[in-house]
Every structure is written in structure tokens, then in C-alpha cells.
XYZ file of C-alpha atoms in Angstrom:
323
model
C 88.923 67.274 142.095
C 85.301 68.455 142.282
C 82.734 65.647 142.321
C 79.905 65.549 139.803
C 76.451 64.300 140.800
C 77.129 60.700 139.739
C 80.419 60.550 141.652
C 78.796 62.049 144.741
C 75.995 59.477 144.555
C 78.556 56.654 144.356
C 80.486 58.047 147.330
C 77.334 58.245 149.439
C 76.404 54.677 148.505
C 79.863 53.551 149.595
C 79.409 55.304 152.944
C 76.062 53.554 153.422
C 77.684 50.161 152.799
C 80.451 50.913 155.295
C 77.842 51.942 157.866
C 76.027 48.624 157.360
C 79.317 46.739 157.846
C 80.031 48.705 161.022
C 76.561 48.014 162.465
C 76.821 44.311 161.593
C 80.217 44.005 163.285
C 78.873 45.676 166.416
C 75.836 43.419 166.513
C 78.068 40.344 166.132
C 80.364 41.544 168.896
C 83.363 41.620 166.537
C 85.228 44.563 168.073
C 88.207 44.342 165.732
C 86.031 44.386 162.613
C 83.955 47.247 164.039
C 87.072 49.312 164.734
C 88.352 48.694 161.211
C 85.024 49.683 159.663
C 84.865 52.767 161.882
C 88.344 53.935 160.844
C 87.551 53.395 157.170
C 84.234 55.198 157.556
C 85.909 58.208 159.202
C 88.565 58.357 156.492
C 85.981 58.225 153.695
C 83.882 60.951 155.342
C 86.981 63.137 155.676
C 87.959 62.597 152.028
C 84.414 63.310 150.875
C 84.321 66.557 152.856
C 87.613 67.664 151.301
C 86.086 67.216 147.846
C 82.834 69.019 148.668
C 83.917 71.874 150.972
C 81.756 74.999 150.482
C 83.159 78.058 148.730
C 82.353 80.289 151.705
C 83.921 79.997 155.149
C 81.993 81.793 157.901
C 83.075 82.035 161.529
C 82.390 84.111 164.616
C 85.508 85.608 166.183
C 85.303 86.526 169.856
C 87.835 89.237 170.708
C 89.444 88.193 174.019
C 90.271 91.813 174.827
C 86.925 93.526 174.208
C 84.689 90.410 174.349
C 83.012 91.708 171.198
C 82.010 89.190 168.559
C 82.434 89.759 164.836
C 81.285 87.714 161.877
C 83.998 86.851 159.350
C 83.221 85.494 155.894
C 85.859 84.521 153.317
C 84.701 83.213 149.947
C 87.229 81.433 147.746
C 85.360 82.186 144.506
C 85.264 85.917 145.273
C 88.965 85.802 146.131
C 89.752 83.989 142.886
C 87.897 86.605 140.852
C 89.650 89.475 142.617
C 93.168 88.033 142.427
C 92.744 86.875 138.838
C 91.953 90.462 137.834
C 94.876 91.810 139.865
C 97.406 89.342 138.505
C 96.341 89.636 134.873
C 96.016 93.416 134.976
C 99.190 94.215 136.920
C 101.531 91.249 136.478
C 100.317 89.425 133.355
C 99.884 86.207 135.358
C 97.206 83.547 135.032
C 95.894 81.723 138.112
C 95.426 77.956 138.174
C 91.848 77.968 139.482
C 91.634 74.244 140.168
C 94.897 74.188 142.090
C 93.633 76.995 144.323
C 90.275 75.292 144.853
C 92.035 72.048 145.709
C 94.112 73.769 148.419
C 90.934 75.361 149.782
C 89.011 72.071 149.899
C 91.821 70.063 151.491
C 92.460 72.663 154.185
C 88.934 73.995 154.699
C 88.462 72.790 158.265
C 91.848 74.071 159.426
C 91.240 77.398 157.657
C 87.972 77.717 159.561
C 89.645 76.890 162.889
C 92.423 79.437 162.344
C 89.935 82.163 161.398
C 87.890 81.589 164.540
C 90.975 81.345 166.747
C 92.978 84.380 165.595
C 90.439 86.528 163.773
C 91.988 86.151 160.330
C 89.755 88.061 157.949
C 91.680 88.270 154.667
C 92.820 85.601 152.216
C 95.771 86.003 149.852
C 96.198 83.757 146.823
C 99.902 83.339 146.066
C 100.876 81.526 142.825
C 104.113 79.607 142.357
C 105.375 82.095 139.770
C 104.874 85.324 141.728
C 107.565 87.794 140.548
C 110.446 88.949 142.719
C 110.195 91.795 145.215
C 111.648 94.454 142.923
C 109.023 93.688 140.272
C 106.171 93.627 142.787
C 107.338 96.933 144.216
C 107.441 98.505 140.774
C 104.181 97.093 139.411
C 101.958 96.869 142.500
C 103.179 99.653 144.783
C 104.922 102.407 142.825
C 102.203 102.471 140.154
C 99.476 102.978 142.751
C 97.451 105.938 143.923
C 96.288 107.372 147.209
C 93.149 109.271 148.133
C 94.113 112.809 149.119
C 91.847 115.824 149.661
C 89.006 114.281 147.684
C 91.098 113.259 144.692
C 93.433 110.482 143.609
C 97.145 111.239 143.491
C 99.973 109.000 142.258
C 102.345 107.738 144.949
C 106.107 108.304 144.956
C 108.932 105.826 144.476
C 109.719 103.484 147.355
C 112.337 104.715 149.807
C 115.080 102.297 150.849
C 116.956 102.961 154.075
C 120.731 102.526 154.349
C 120.349 99.381 156.481
C 118.365 97.784 153.666
C 120.703 98.986 150.934
C 123.828 97.703 152.680
C 122.290 94.227 152.570
C 122.048 94.470 148.791
C 118.656 96.144 148.397
C 116.089 94.006 146.553
C 118.802 91.946 144.875
C 120.308 90.982 148.243
C 117.072 89.749 149.810
C 116.941 86.202 151.116
C 113.853 84.282 152.158
C 113.159 80.749 153.401
C 109.853 80.800 151.499
C 109.480 78.301 148.673
C 107.904 79.154 145.332
C 104.645 77.198 145.435
C 100.902 77.797 145.318
C 99.662 78.929 148.713
C 96.643 80.415 150.410
C 97.591 82.791 153.217
C 95.241 83.925 155.961
C 96.005 87.330 157.450
C 94.201 90.315 158.975
C 92.356 93.302 157.543
C 93.728 95.532 160.322
C 95.054 98.672 158.578
C 97.150 99.862 161.513
C 98.334 98.108 164.648
C 99.850 101.169 166.323
C 97.414 103.851 167.577
C 94.437 101.599 166.857
C 92.369 100.394 169.807
C 90.304 98.212 167.465
C 93.305 96.371 166.009
C 93.377 92.602 166.295
C 94.498 91.839 169.885
C 97.085 89.273 168.813
C 98.699 91.770 166.445
C 98.699 94.377 169.216
C 100.551 91.919 171.447
C 103.584 92.232 169.135
C 103.843 96.031 169.434
C 107.181 97.148 170.826
C 108.511 93.590 170.922
C 111.760 92.223 169.539
C 111.833 89.071 167.471
C 113.144 87.098 170.431
C 109.741 87.572 172.116
C 107.768 87.094 168.897
C 109.555 83.853 167.972
C 110.418 82.557 171.472
C 113.957 81.983 170.159
C 117.060 83.467 171.744
C 119.000 86.043 169.748
C 121.845 83.643 169.031
C 119.459 81.160 167.417
C 117.688 83.898 165.445
C 121.006 85.186 164.098
C 121.981 81.646 163.129
C 118.703 81.174 161.254
C 119.129 84.470 159.443
C 122.637 83.453 158.394
C 121.464 80.014 157.240
C 118.267 81.285 155.614
C 115.968 79.269 157.884
C 112.438 80.124 158.965
C 111.778 82.282 162.012
C 108.411 81.295 163.493
C 105.792 83.429 165.155
C 105.485 81.582 168.432
C 104.563 83.455 171.599
C 102.043 83.614 174.425
C 100.063 86.652 175.490
C 98.041 87.376 178.621
C 94.678 89.009 177.883
C 92.158 89.654 180.662
C 93.754 87.038 182.889
C 93.866 84.267 180.290
C 96.881 82.959 178.370
C 96.636 82.688 174.590
C 99.306 80.885 172.548
C 99.943 82.326 169.087
C 101.368 79.927 166.500
C 101.709 81.456 163.063
C 104.096 82.573 160.313
C 105.608 86.002 159.818
C 104.990 87.656 156.467
C 107.772 88.164 153.939
C 108.434 91.387 152.044
C 107.074 89.701 148.921
C 103.784 88.856 150.626
C 103.592 92.296 152.223
C 104.095 94.048 148.877
C 101.244 91.945 147.510
C 99.112 92.865 150.520
C 99.830 96.585 150.057
C 98.894 96.286 146.384
C 95.634 94.522 147.237
C 94.652 97.194 149.779
C 95.430 100.031 147.380
C 93.381 98.360 144.663
C 90.413 97.806 146.989
C 90.174 101.192 148.684
C 93.071 103.514 147.714
C 94.448 103.014 151.225
C 97.672 101.532 152.577
C 98.751 99.469 155.563
C 100.790 100.679 158.516
C 100.570 104.427 158.037
C 100.843 104.893 161.821
C 103.582 102.372 162.570
C 105.721 99.678 160.974
C 105.809 95.889 160.813
C 108.465 93.232 161.072
C 108.635 90.939 158.040
C 110.384 87.861 159.490
C 110.150 86.033 156.173
C 112.764 88.319 154.559
C 116.431 88.816 155.433
C 118.783 91.595 154.333
C 122.367 90.698 155.184
C 122.424 89.945 158.945
C 119.233 91.945 159.445
C 115.517 91.275 159.193
C 113.308 93.466 157.040
C 110.604 95.761 158.373
C 108.493 98.236 156.427
C 105.683 100.794 156.535
C 103.784 103.371 154.491
C 104.821 107.004 154.918
C 101.586 108.905 154.395
C 103.247 112.335 154.528
C 105.690 111.419 151.751
C 103.157 109.235 149.900
C 105.574 106.337 149.568
C 106.403 102.848 150.762
C 109.524 102.621 152.938
C 111.733 99.578 153.571
C 114.255 99.192 156.368
C 116.069 96.344 158.114
C 117.112 95.810 161.712
C 118.783 93.349 164.029
C 116.361 90.961 165.767
C 116.904 92.648 169.135
C 115.440 95.896 167.783
C 112.254 97.041 169.496
C 110.243 100.199 169.045
C 106.864 101.300 170.348
C 105.532 101.668 166.779
C 106.991 98.387 165.468
C 104.676 95.359 165.411
C 104.693 92.077 163.502
C 102.059 91.124 160.961
C 101.619 87.373 160.719
C 99.438 84.818 159.032
C 98.899 81.157 158.296
C 99.675 79.532 154.948
C 98.166 76.449 153.326
C 99.552 74.424 150.426
């Protein structure tokens, strides 16, 4: 809930009273009362911040590999405008603006920390009624265009590899994701492979199997795939002599299709034209989905592999979700 001026004034008055109580308890030497007032004061400040968080989140990300600093700015109102147009125009969906703003306000400080820590530079707004993967593929990806030789050309139908088809194609997909409103932080990196300027934490996943990316053994990964349980992104990487832990969530095919559609809408470009990405949030039979954009064939391509699979061009896009 957004506070109006009167409500904000009342909240500030309440904080002033609590501060007076805290000071009085300290002066009287009543440690227990002072601790109680302090805890209540901290809780009220935290709740007030959640209700008044700014629409823009600005951080400075220091790349541990290059030591270069970059300014990142994500604005929830701009994101709402953009996604509302996308969802209405392509999927005939309406966004619950207040629900999205509430998630933003409640998680603002953690969003800011994650952006500064991992260089997240893109925000996805995911509603609880996002269509299934087949629909997203048809309406967001196959209806798109690409910029070729100075003109726009329609893209071709998505190609499905045999390993994906044997798992039941779109109809056979399984995902531990729940249908609920979420904000997802991810990266604007177009390509991880053959890109020296790619986010260093994304580059750390290149050529790695999911056992490295998740820090789970293959037996446990296979069990989770069979049971439809989440596979985390949970690894450590050495960069310039320092160890960096990465704790995140792998994208699903549904989220990745949305991301491809967003990129095409913004700039007529596509993700992963030089390599491919694991999508640990989507299972196809006993396999885990990975995908990429084939620029030569002008089409999206979906495959699936066992978690032990590794390839020099295969990375893992990840993000952080907030509910």
C-alpha cells in the first residue's frame, strides 16, 4: 500500500514518539525498556521504508574481472509501462500494477544488494497467469522479426531437437516454478560465449555441467529432475585471486521465451546467437532444457541434455526472483 501525505505524517509522528521513549529509557538506565523501544523503532523504520521505496534503483557494479565500474539503473514504473504494453499487445493480459509495486517496495533493499553484487541489469515482470511455453513461443518468438541487411525480416518457426521432442515437446515440459506474481532480476548480456564484456559470473558457467553450476552430484540432480524439484545455481568462482560465491536461480524455458520476446521488441535482436544456455527451471523427460538463437536460420532452437553435458559454447543464464 502506498502512503498518502496524511498517513506518512502519522507514521513519522509515531517514529518520533518511539525515539522519545527510547531516549527516556536510556536516561533512566532501563536497559530492557530501551532494547524493546529500539527493536520496535527498527521494525517501524523498516516497514515505513517498504511502503515508501523509490521507483528507481541505482547501483554501481564493480566488475571483479576487469575492475571497471558501471552504473545500473532499474525503474519499476518504466518496467511496468513496457511490460503492460507487451502483455496487452501480444498476450491480451492485464498487469496488476499495485501487486507489482508492492513486491518492489517490500524487496527493494534486497533487489539493490543483488544488483550491486552480481551486476543484474534487467528486470522481468512475470504475472501469475503467464501462458504456457507453447503459447509464448508462438506469440512472442515466432511472430517476431530480426534486423537483416538494413531491413526487418520475419523469423522462422522454432526448431525442436529430437532430445526435446522425445520428452514430449512443449506438452511434456515440467517445471518446479509456481504460477505467481514475480519480479526477476537478470542480465542484459546478449551473448556469453565469444564476448569478453559478458558478465563475469555468467562467463564462469561456460563449458560447465550442471553438477558444477548447482554444486549437486549427478545422482541428486537426476533425482530432482525426476521429482520435479528445483535445481539451484550455487557455485564459487575464482576471479583475480578472490573467491566469489554465486547464489541464484536458473531460468526456465518460460522465462527465457519471455526474455527473448522482450529483447526482440526492444531492439530487433536476440539472445545467445553465439552460444547456448542451460535452462535449469525446465525439464524434458530425464533431461534439462537448453536453448539458443540460430542467427543463420533466423529461428529459436530448443534442445535438452543430461546434467553431465558440457560444451564450450554452453553457459547458464540465471537470475533472482522476488515475490
